[in-house]
Amino acid sequence: MSFGQGGSSQQWDPWKPNSQQPWNGGSAGGSPDWAALADASEARAKRRRLLFIGGGALAAVAIGTAVAVAVVSAGSSNQAGPGTESQLPGVSDLPSATGTVPSFEPTSAPPPLDPKDFVASAQKDKAPLSPDILFPGTQLTMGDTVYKKGPTADTKNCASAAKATLPKVLTDNRCTRLIRVTYSRDGVAVTVGVAVFATEAQATKAKQQADAKSIVKSLSGGGVKDFCVGAVCRSTTNAYGRYAYFTLSGFTSGKDVTEKDKAVFRTGDDLQEFTYRQIRRRGEAQASAAAAG
């Protein structure tokens, strides 16, 4: 009896479960169709490879997405853990190039006034001037040394209050006034002479032209004996602004001054320093008044 012919034969589909595999031949003892079986096996293997490749691609996409999410998440934090570098600021944290730039009004303090400018010429040096203004009080203290103030003098005839080569120097440079004052202590006296000129250039030139014989006349009186009259004395010459100033120091006993007489040198140096300070203070006071006005 034959089973392969007739009836409701169903086509075998290797992808459908429970489908009957066809047999070659119509007899009950026929052999299986080995070629069909081989084709079906190869089809199943190919499908598995496709599924494997597709699954791997999907896995790679998933891993890439996870890494991207991790990187974005890490970039959103501005805090750095121990041993790690701090993250760069996000775009929103950067200052805008179009932001408002602060502006400041240009301010500059005027340069300070130079006190020397106010004693450099008669045009600016307008403050009152007299022996008592330039040398105030009845005594002078320099450090721990106190000098007693003696007589003062003021003349417009500068040459009359000078000796040796100084009268010509003062006259040639047009000295307009010569103020003198004497201080004494322990048998040592010093006369300070302040020559006034119209300009700083004239005072400087007078200083340069003065020599060792350019001295002011000693001023005695008011308890101070004559000194430096025919005796060797120590003299100094200097200038500041439109003022040239001279000192003459010696013993009231008429004794000659030698290099060993430190008290005489100190007296002359103290009065020279004090005179410089007084002329400078005169400039400072006028500079302050001009700045305040």
PDB file of C-alpha atoms in Angstrom, residues 28-278:
ATOM      1  CA  ALA A  28       6.788   2.628   3.574  1.00  0.00           C
ATOM      2  CA  GLY A  29      10.421   1.470   3.694  1.00  0.00           C
ATOM      3  CA  GLY A  30      11.852   4.490   1.762  1.00  0.00           C
ATOM      4  CA  SER A  31      15.046   6.324   3.026  1.00  0.00           C
ATOM      5  CA  PRO A  32      15.012   9.970   4.375  1.00  0.00           C
ATOM      6  CA  ASP A  33      15.887  12.835   2.049  1.00  0.00           C
ATOM      7  CA  TRP A  34      19.405  13.552   3.294  1.00  0.00           C
ATOM      8  CA  ALA A  35      19.926  16.526   1.018  1.00  0.00           C
ATOM      9  CA  ALA A  36      16.887  18.299   2.432  1.00  0.00           C
ATOM     10  CA  LEU A  37      18.035  17.620   5.969  1.00  0.00           C
ATOM     11  CA  ALA A  38      21.437  19.112   5.224  1.00  0.00           C
ATOM     12  CA  ASP A  39      19.864  22.208   3.713  1.00  0.00           C
ATOM     13  CA  ALA A  40      17.660  22.654   6.768  1.00  0.00           C
ATOM     14  CA  SER A  41      20.615  22.287   9.141  1.00  0.00           C
ATOM     15  CA  GLU A  42      22.636  24.900   7.256  1.00  0.00           C
ATOM     16  CA  ALA A  43      19.683  27.300   7.325  1.00  0.00           C
ATOM     17  CA  ARG A  44      19.367  26.933  11.084  1.00  0.00           C
ATOM     18  CA  ALA A  45      23.093  27.584  11.604  1.00  0.00           C
ATOM     19  CA  LYS A  46      22.971  30.671   9.389  1.00  0.00           C
ATOM     20  CA  ARG A  47      20.044  32.029  11.380  1.00  0.00           C
ATOM     21  CA  ARG A  48      21.925  31.505  14.631  1.00  0.00           C
ATOM     22  CA  ARG A  49      24.906  33.430  13.239  1.00  0.00           C
ATOM     23  CA  LEU A  50      22.691  36.306  12.208  1.00  0.00           C
ATOM     24  CA  LEU A  51      21.072  36.376  15.609  1.00  0.00           C
ATOM     25  CA  PHE A  52      24.493  36.332  17.295  1.00  0.00           C
ATOM     26  CA  ILE A  53      25.860  39.145  15.170  1.00  0.00           C
ATOM     27  CA  GLY A  54      22.736  41.235  15.643  1.00  0.00           C
ATOM     28  CA  GLY A  55      22.781  40.665  19.393  1.00  0.00           C
ATOM     29  CA  GLY A  56      26.456  41.689  19.560  1.00  0.00           C
ATOM     30  CA  ALA A  57      25.729  44.922  17.712  1.00  0.00           C
ATOM     31  CA  LEU A  58      22.909  45.708  20.065  1.00  0.00           C
ATOM     32  CA  ALA A  59      25.147  44.995  23.048  1.00  0.00           C
ATOM     33  CA  ALA A  60      27.843  47.294  21.651  1.00  0.00           C
ATOM     34  CA  VAL A  61      25.278  50.045  21.189  1.00  0.00           C
ATOM     35  CA  ALA A  62      24.078  49.544  24.749  1.00  0.00           C
ATOM     36  CA  ILE A  63      27.616  49.664  26.144  1.00  0.00           C
ATOM     37  CA  GLY A  64      28.406  52.794  24.119  1.00  0.00           C
ATOM     38  CA  THR A  65      25.287  54.459  25.447  1.00  0.00           C
ATOM     39  CA  ALA A  66      26.220  53.561  29.000  1.00  0.00           C
ATOM     40  CA  VAL A  67      29.718  55.005  28.568  1.00  0.00           C
ATOM     41  CA  ALA A  68      28.302  58.186  27.053  1.00  0.00           C
ATOM     42  CA  VAL A  69      25.865  58.551  29.929  1.00  0.00           C
ATOM     43  CA  ALA A  70      28.684  57.974  32.407  1.00  0.00           C
ATOM     44  CA  VAL A  71      30.892  60.605  30.752  1.00  0.00           C
ATOM     45  CA  VAL A  72      28.080  63.164  30.647  1.00  0.00           C
ATOM     46  CA  SER A  73      27.192  62.443  34.265  1.00  0.00           C
ATOM     47  CA  ALA A  74      30.820  62.810  35.352  1.00  0.00           C
ATOM     48  CA  GLY A  75      31.147  66.065  33.436  1.00  0.00           C
ATOM     49  CA  SER A  76      28.182  67.570  35.223  1.00  0.00           C
ATOM     50  CA  SER A  77      30.023  67.618  38.562  1.00  0.00           C
ATOM     51  CA  ASN A  78      32.477  70.385  39.473  1.00  0.00           C
ATOM     52  CA  GLN A  79      33.815  68.582  42.511  1.00  0.00           C
ATOM     53  CA  ALA A  80      36.996  66.565  42.331  1.00  0.00           C
ATOM     54  CA  GLY A  81      37.532  63.563  44.544  1.00  0.00           C
ATOM     55  CA  PRO A  82      40.790  62.871  46.352  1.00  0.00           C
ATOM     56  CA  GLY A  83      43.638  62.292  43.944  1.00  0.00           C
ATOM     57  CA  THR A  84      41.696  63.454  40.901  1.00  0.00           C
ATOM     58  CA  GLU A  85      41.938  66.590  38.828  1.00  0.00           C
ATOM     59  CA  SER A  86      39.127  69.094  38.990  1.00  0.00           C
ATOM     60  CA  GLN A  87      36.791  69.153  36.018  1.00  0.00           C
ATOM     61  CA  LEU A  88      36.756  72.022  33.549  1.00  0.00           C
ATOM     62  CA  PRO A  89      33.784  74.388  33.950  1.00  0.00           C
ATOM     63  CA  GLY A  90      30.748  73.789  31.802  1.00  0.00           C
ATOM     64  CA  VAL A  91      29.770  76.142  29.044  1.00  0.00           C
ATOM     65  CA  SER A  92      27.171  77.774  31.257  1.00  0.00           C
ATOM     66  CA  ASP A  93      29.845  78.522  33.879  1.00  0.00           C
ATOM     67  CA  LEU A  94      32.081  80.475  31.498  1.00  0.00           C
ATOM     68  CA  PRO A  95      31.755  84.280  31.536  1.00  0.00           C
ATOM     69  CA  SER A  96      29.901  85.716  28.620  1.00  0.00           C
ATOM     70  CA  ALA A  97      31.953  87.604  26.074  1.00  0.00           C
ATOM     71  CA  THR A  98      29.148  90.105  25.827  1.00  0.00           C
ATOM     72  CA  GLY A  99      28.951  90.726  29.589  1.00  0.00           C
ATOM     73  CA  THR A 100      29.239  94.210  31.007  1.00  0.00           C
ATOM     74  CA  VAL A 101      32.838  95.266  31.624  1.00  0.00           C
ATOM     75  CA  PRO A 102      33.246  97.420  34.754  1.00  0.00           C
ATOM     76  CA  SER A 103      34.492 100.904  34.043  1.00  0.00           C
ATOM     77  CA  PHE A 104      36.356 103.238  36.356  1.00  0.00           C
ATOM     78  CA  GLU A 105      36.723 106.952  36.226  1.00  0.00           C
ATOM     79  CA  PRO A 106      40.345 107.966  35.663  1.00  0.00           C
ATOM     80  CA  THR A 107      41.672 109.402  38.885  1.00  0.00           C
ATOM     81  CA  SER A 108      45.133 110.672  39.592  1.00  0.00           C
ATOM     82  CA  ALA A 109      46.334 112.607  42.591  1.00  0.00           C
ATOM     83  CA  PRO A 110      48.183 115.794  41.758  1.00  0.00           C
ATOM     84  CA  PRO A 111      51.912 115.606  42.381  1.00  0.00           C
ATOM     85  CA  PRO A 112      52.960 116.910  45.779  1.00  0.00           C
ATOM     86  CA  LEU A 113      54.258 120.447  45.843  1.00  0.00           C
ATOM     87  CA  ASP A 114      58.022 120.735  46.260  1.00  0.00           C
ATOM     88  CA  PRO A 115      58.853 122.948  49.279  1.00  0.00           C
ATOM     89  CA  LYS A 116      62.079 124.034  47.613  1.00  0.00           C
ATOM     90  CA  ASP A 117      60.109 125.613  44.762  1.00  0.00           C
ATOM     91  CA  PHE A 118      58.650 128.108  47.240  1.00  0.00           C
ATOM     92  CA  VAL A 119      62.055 129.287  48.458  1.00  0.00           C
ATOM     93  CA  ALA A 120      63.768 129.162  45.054  1.00  0.00           C
ATOM     94  CA  SER A 121      62.737 132.634  43.916  1.00  0.00           C
ATOM     95  CA  ALA A 122      61.465 135.901  45.315  1.00  0.00           C
ATOM     96  CA  GLN A 123      58.368 135.597  43.115  1.00  0.00           C
ATOM     97  CA  LYS A 124      57.072 132.593  45.091  1.00  0.00           C
ATOM     98  CA  ASP A 125      58.765 133.171  48.456  1.00  0.00           C
ATOM     99  CA  LYS A 126      56.281 135.690  49.854  1.00  0.00           C
ATOM    100  CA  ALA A 127      56.120 134.698  53.526  1.00  0.00           C
ATOM    101  CA  PRO A 128      57.257 137.266  56.121  1.00  0.00           C
ATOM    102  CA  LEU A 129      60.970 137.133  56.939  1.00  0.00           C
ATOM    103  CA  SER A 130      62.902 138.509  59.926  1.00  0.00           C
ATOM    104  CA  PRO A 131      65.655 137.350  62.329  1.00  0.00           C
ATOM    105  CA  ASP A 132      63.072 136.338  64.952  1.00  0.00           C
ATOM    106  CA  ILE A 133      60.967 134.434  62.393  1.00  0.00           C
ATOM    107  CA  LEU A 134      63.953 132.563  61.025  1.00  0.00           C
ATOM    108  CA  PHE A 135      65.540 132.058  64.482  1.00  0.00           C
ATOM    109  CA  PRO A 136      62.687 132.138  67.023  1.00  0.00           C
ATOM    110  CA  GLY A 137      62.866 131.915  70.806  1.00  0.00           C
ATOM    111  CA  THR A 138      65.645 132.656  73.273  1.00  0.00           C
ATOM    112  CA  GLN A 139      67.554 129.397  72.995  1.00  0.00           C
ATOM    113  CA  LEU A 140      68.109 126.482  70.652  1.00  0.00           C
ATOM    114  CA  THR A 141      68.159 122.786  71.560  1.00  0.00           C
ATOM    115  CA  MET A 142      69.958 120.376  69.260  1.00  0.00           C
ATOM    116  CA  GLY A 143      69.851 116.842  70.621  1.00  0.00           C
ATOM    117  CA  ASP A 144      70.941 117.157  74.244  1.00  0.00           C
ATOM    118  CA  THR A 145      72.796 120.433  73.709  1.00  0.00           C
ATOM    119  CA  VAL A 146      71.231 123.804  74.508  1.00  0.00           C
ATOM    120  CA  TYR A 147      72.559 127.013  72.950  1.00  0.00           C
ATOM    121  CA  LYS A 148      71.671 130.462  74.263  1.00  0.00           C
ATOM    122  CA  LYS A 149      70.473 132.941  71.675  1.00  0.00           C
ATOM    123  CA  GLY A 150      72.362 136.249  71.619  1.00  0.00           C
ATOM    124  CA  PRO A 151      72.100 139.381  69.441  1.00  0.00           C
ATOM    125  CA  THR A 152      70.520 139.558  65.984  1.00  0.00           C
ATOM    126  CA  ALA A 153      71.053 141.903  63.019  1.00  0.00           C
ATOM    127  CA  ASP A 154      69.352 142.582  59.692  1.00  0.00           C
ATOM    128  CA  THR A 155      70.687 144.691  56.849  1.00  0.00           C
ATOM    129  CA  LYS A 156      70.157 145.274  53.143  1.00  0.00           C
ATOM    130  CA  ASN A 157      73.799 146.261  52.752  1.00  0.00           C
ATOM    131  CA  CYS A 158      75.114 142.721  52.590  1.00  0.00           C
ATOM    132  CA  ALA A 159      78.767 143.672  52.109  1.00  0.00           C
ATOM    133  CA  SER A 160      78.779 145.651  55.390  1.00  0.00           C
ATOM    134  CA  ALA A 161      78.176 142.472  57.395  1.00  0.00           C
ATOM    135  CA  ALA A 162      80.846 140.400  55.672  1.00  0.00           C
ATOM    136  CA  LYS A 163      84.662 140.201  55.748  1.00  0.00           C
ATOM    137  CA  ALA A 164      87.602 139.366  53.511  1.00  0.00           C
ATOM    138  CA  THR A 165      86.446 137.956  50.141  1.00  0.00           C
ATOM    139  CA  LEU A 166      82.766 137.564  51.006  1.00  0.00           C
ATOM    140  CA  PRO A 167      81.637 141.193  50.423  1.00  0.00           C
ATOM    141  CA  LYS A 168      82.560 140.981  46.726  1.00  0.00           C
ATOM    142  CA  VAL A 169      80.861 137.601  46.301  1.00  0.00           C
ATOM    143  CA  LEU A 170      77.622 138.915  47.798  1.00  0.00           C
ATOM    144  CA  THR A 171      77.728 142.106  45.786  1.00  0.00           C
ATOM    145  CA  ASP A 172      78.495 140.389  42.471  1.00  0.00           C
ATOM    146  CA  ASN A 173      75.527 138.067  42.906  1.00  0.00           C
ATOM    147  CA  ARG A 174      73.176 140.847  44.004  1.00  0.00           C
ATOM    148  CA  CYS A 175      72.537 139.926  47.592  1.00  0.00           C
ATOM    149  CA  THR A 176      69.459 141.849  48.765  1.00  0.00           C
ATOM    150  CA  ARG A 177      69.556 141.135  52.494  1.00  0.00           C
ATOM    151  CA  LEU A 178      71.813 139.644  55.174  1.00  0.00           C
ATOM    152  CA  ILE A 179      70.355 138.376  58.463  1.00  0.00           C
ATOM    153  CA  ARG A 180      72.682 137.460  61.364  1.00  0.00           C
ATOM    154  CA  VAL A 181      72.239 135.801  64.735  1.00  0.00           C
ATOM    155  CA  THR A 182      74.689 134.587  67.412  1.00  0.00           C
ATOM    156  CA  TYR A 183      74.396 131.582  69.737  1.00  0.00           C
ATOM    157  CA  SER A 184      76.799 130.636  72.529  1.00  0.00           C
ATOM    158  CA  ARG A 185      77.555 127.850  74.983  1.00  0.00           C
ATOM    159  CA  ASP A 186      80.429 127.195  77.403  1.00  0.00           C
ATOM    160  CA  GLY A 187      82.792 129.839  75.991  1.00  0.00           C
ATOM    161  CA  VAL A 188      82.097 128.934  72.347  1.00  0.00           C
ATOM    162  CA  ALA A 189      80.107 131.294  70.108  1.00  0.00           C
ATOM    163  CA  VAL A 190      78.864 131.048  66.530  1.00  0.00           C
ATOM    164  CA  THR A 191      77.421 133.706  64.234  1.00  0.00           C
ATOM    165  CA  VAL A 192      75.101 132.558  61.439  1.00  0.00           C
ATOM    166  CA  GLY A 193      74.688 134.825  58.407  1.00  0.00           C
ATOM    167  CA  VAL A 194      71.830 134.196  55.941  1.00  0.00           C
ATOM    168  CA  ALA A 195      72.248 136.000  52.619  1.00  0.00           C
ATOM    169  CA  VAL A 196      69.039 136.455  50.581  1.00  0.00           C
ATOM    170  CA  PHE A 197      69.040 136.551  46.760  1.00  0.00           C
ATOM    171  CA  ALA A 198      66.332 136.929  44.146  1.00  0.00           C
ATOM    172  CA  THR A 199      66.914 133.502  42.610  1.00  0.00           C
ATOM    173  CA  GLU A 200      68.301 130.110  43.499  1.00  0.00           C
ATOM    174  CA  ALA A 201      70.878 130.418  40.715  1.00  0.00           C
ATOM    175  CA  GLN A 202      72.388 133.519  42.355  1.00  0.00           C
ATOM    176  CA  ALA A 203      72.606 131.841  45.765  1.00  0.00           C
ATOM    177  CA  THR A 204      74.202 128.750  44.271  1.00  0.00           C
ATOM    178  CA  LYS A 205      76.745 130.833  42.394  1.00  0.00           C
ATOM    179  CA  ALA A 206      77.618 132.746  45.564  1.00  0.00           C
ATOM    180  CA  LYS A 207      78.273 129.480  47.358  1.00  0.00           C
ATOM    181  CA  GLN A 208      80.499 128.277  44.525  1.00  0.00           C
ATOM    182  CA  GLN A 209      82.502 131.521  44.412  1.00  0.00           C
ATOM    183  CA  ALA A 210      83.066 131.672  48.181  1.00  0.00           C
ATOM    184  CA  ASP A 211      86.454 130.472  49.469  1.00  0.00           C
ATOM    185  CA  ALA A 212      88.082 129.826  52.826  1.00  0.00           C
ATOM    186  CA  LYS A 213      88.358 133.592  53.454  1.00  0.00           C
ATOM    187  CA  SER A 214      84.683 134.312  52.711  1.00  0.00           C
ATOM    188  CA  ILE A 215      83.287 134.873  56.201  1.00  0.00           C
ATOM    189  CA  VAL A 216      80.551 136.856  57.879  1.00  0.00           C
ATOM    190  CA  LYS A 217      81.380 139.332  60.654  1.00  0.00           C
ATOM    191  CA  SER A 218      80.966 137.909  64.123  1.00  0.00           C
ATOM    192  CA  LEU A 219      78.088 139.485  66.045  1.00  0.00           C
ATOM    193  CA  SER A 220      78.716 140.137  69.732  1.00  0.00           C
ATOM    194  CA  GLY A 221      76.704 141.807  72.460  1.00  0.00           C
ATOM    195  CA  GLY A 222      73.867 140.774  74.761  1.00  0.00           C
ATOM    196  CA  GLY A 223      76.267 138.913  77.060  1.00  0.00           C
ATOM    197  CA  VAL A 224      78.415 137.537  74.235  1.00  0.00           C
ATOM    198  CA  LYS A 225      82.019 138.811  74.204  1.00  0.00           C
ATOM    199  CA  ASP A 226      83.843 139.674  71.016  1.00  0.00           C
ATOM    200  CA  PHE A 227      85.125 136.614  69.258  1.00  0.00           C
ATOM    201  CA  CYS A 228      86.896 135.772  66.016  1.00  0.00           C
ATOM    202  CA  VAL A 229      88.568 139.186  65.950  1.00  0.00           C
ATOM    203  CA  GLY A 230      92.147 138.516  64.930  1.00  0.00           C
ATOM    204  CA  ALA A 231      91.861 134.863  66.013  1.00  0.00           C
ATOM    205  CA  VAL A 232      91.634 131.711  63.935  1.00  0.00           C
ATOM    206  CA  CYS A 233      88.006 130.550  63.687  1.00  0.00           C
ATOM    207  CA  ARG A 234      86.131 127.884  61.819  1.00  0.00           C
ATOM    208  CA  SER A 235      83.721 128.857  58.990  1.00  0.00           C
ATOM    209  CA  THR A 236      81.215 126.989  56.749  1.00  0.00           C
ATOM    210  CA  THR A 237      79.353 127.900  53.546  1.00  0.00           C
ATOM    211  CA  ASN A 238      76.181 126.373  52.107  1.00  0.00           C
ATOM    212  CA  ALA A 239      73.025 127.217  50.144  1.00  0.00           C
ATOM    213  CA  TYR A 240      69.393 126.122  49.812  1.00  0.00           C
ATOM    214  CA  GLY A 241      66.891 127.709  47.465  1.00  0.00           C
ATOM    215  CA  ARG A 242      67.570 131.441  47.139  1.00  0.00           C
ATOM    216  CA  TYR A 243      69.431 131.521  50.447  1.00  0.00           C
ATOM    217  CA  ALA A 244      73.175 131.170  51.026  1.00  0.00           C
ATOM    218  CA  TYR A 245      74.144 130.726  54.673  1.00  0.00           C
ATOM    219  CA  PHE A 246      77.472 131.008  56.477  1.00  0.00           C
ATOM    220  CA  THR A 247      78.710 130.184  59.997  1.00  0.00           C
ATOM    221  CA  LEU A 248      81.698 131.513  61.943  1.00  0.00           C
ATOM    222  CA  SER A 249      82.565 129.661  65.171  1.00  0.00           C
ATOM    223  CA  GLY A 250      85.270 130.424  67.751  1.00  0.00           C
ATOM    224  CA  PHE A 251      86.189 130.954  71.403  1.00  0.00           C
ATOM    225  CA  THR A 252      84.967 134.034  73.244  1.00  0.00           C
ATOM    226  CA  SER A 253      88.343 134.018  74.993  1.00  0.00           C
ATOM    227  CA  GLY A 254      90.093 134.876  71.708  1.00  0.00           C
ATOM    228  CA  LYS A 255      91.918 131.562  71.526  1.00  0.00           C
ATOM    229  CA  ASP A 256      92.614 130.116  68.098  1.00  0.00           C
ATOM    230  CA  VAL A 257      90.559 127.159  66.945  1.00  0.00           C
ATOM    231  CA  THR A 258      92.397 123.957  66.059  1.00  0.00           C
ATOM    232  CA  GLU A 259      91.222 120.655  64.620  1.00  0.00           C
ATOM    233  CA  LYS A 260      91.158 119.203  68.132  1.00  0.00           C
ATOM    234  CA  ASP A 261      88.481 121.622  69.286  1.00  0.00           C
ATOM    235  CA  LYS A 262      85.480 119.347  68.664  1.00  0.00           C
ATOM    236  CA  ALA A 263      83.100 121.598  70.609  1.00  0.00           C
ATOM    237  CA  VAL A 264      83.690 124.435  68.139  1.00  0.00           C
ATOM    238  CA  PHE A 265      83.136 122.164  65.139  1.00  0.00           C
ATOM    239  CA  ARG A 266      80.009 120.721  66.698  1.00  0.00           C
ATOM    240  CA  THR A 267      78.594 124.184  67.413  1.00  0.00           C
ATOM    241  CA  GLY A 268      79.100 125.295  63.829  1.00  0.00           C
ATOM    242  CA  ASP A 269      77.599 122.053  62.441  1.00  0.00           C
ATOM    243  CA  ASP A 270      74.540 122.286  64.719  1.00  0.00           C
ATOM    244  CA  LEU A 271      73.780 125.859  63.665  1.00  0.00           C
ATOM    245  CA  GLN A 272      74.366 125.077  59.995  1.00  0.00           C
ATOM    246  CA  GLU A 273      71.898 122.156  60.247  1.00  0.00           C
ATOM    247  CA  PHE A 274      69.329 124.249  62.120  1.00  0.00           C
ATOM    248  CA  THR A 275      69.527 127.026  59.518  1.00  0.00           C
ATOM    249  CA  TYR A 276      68.916 124.542  56.702  1.00  0.00           C
ATOM    250  CA  ARG A 277      65.900 123.130  58.547  1.00  0.00           C
ATOM    251  CA  GLN A 278      64.431 126.588  59.097  1.00  0.00           C
TER     252      GLN A 278
END
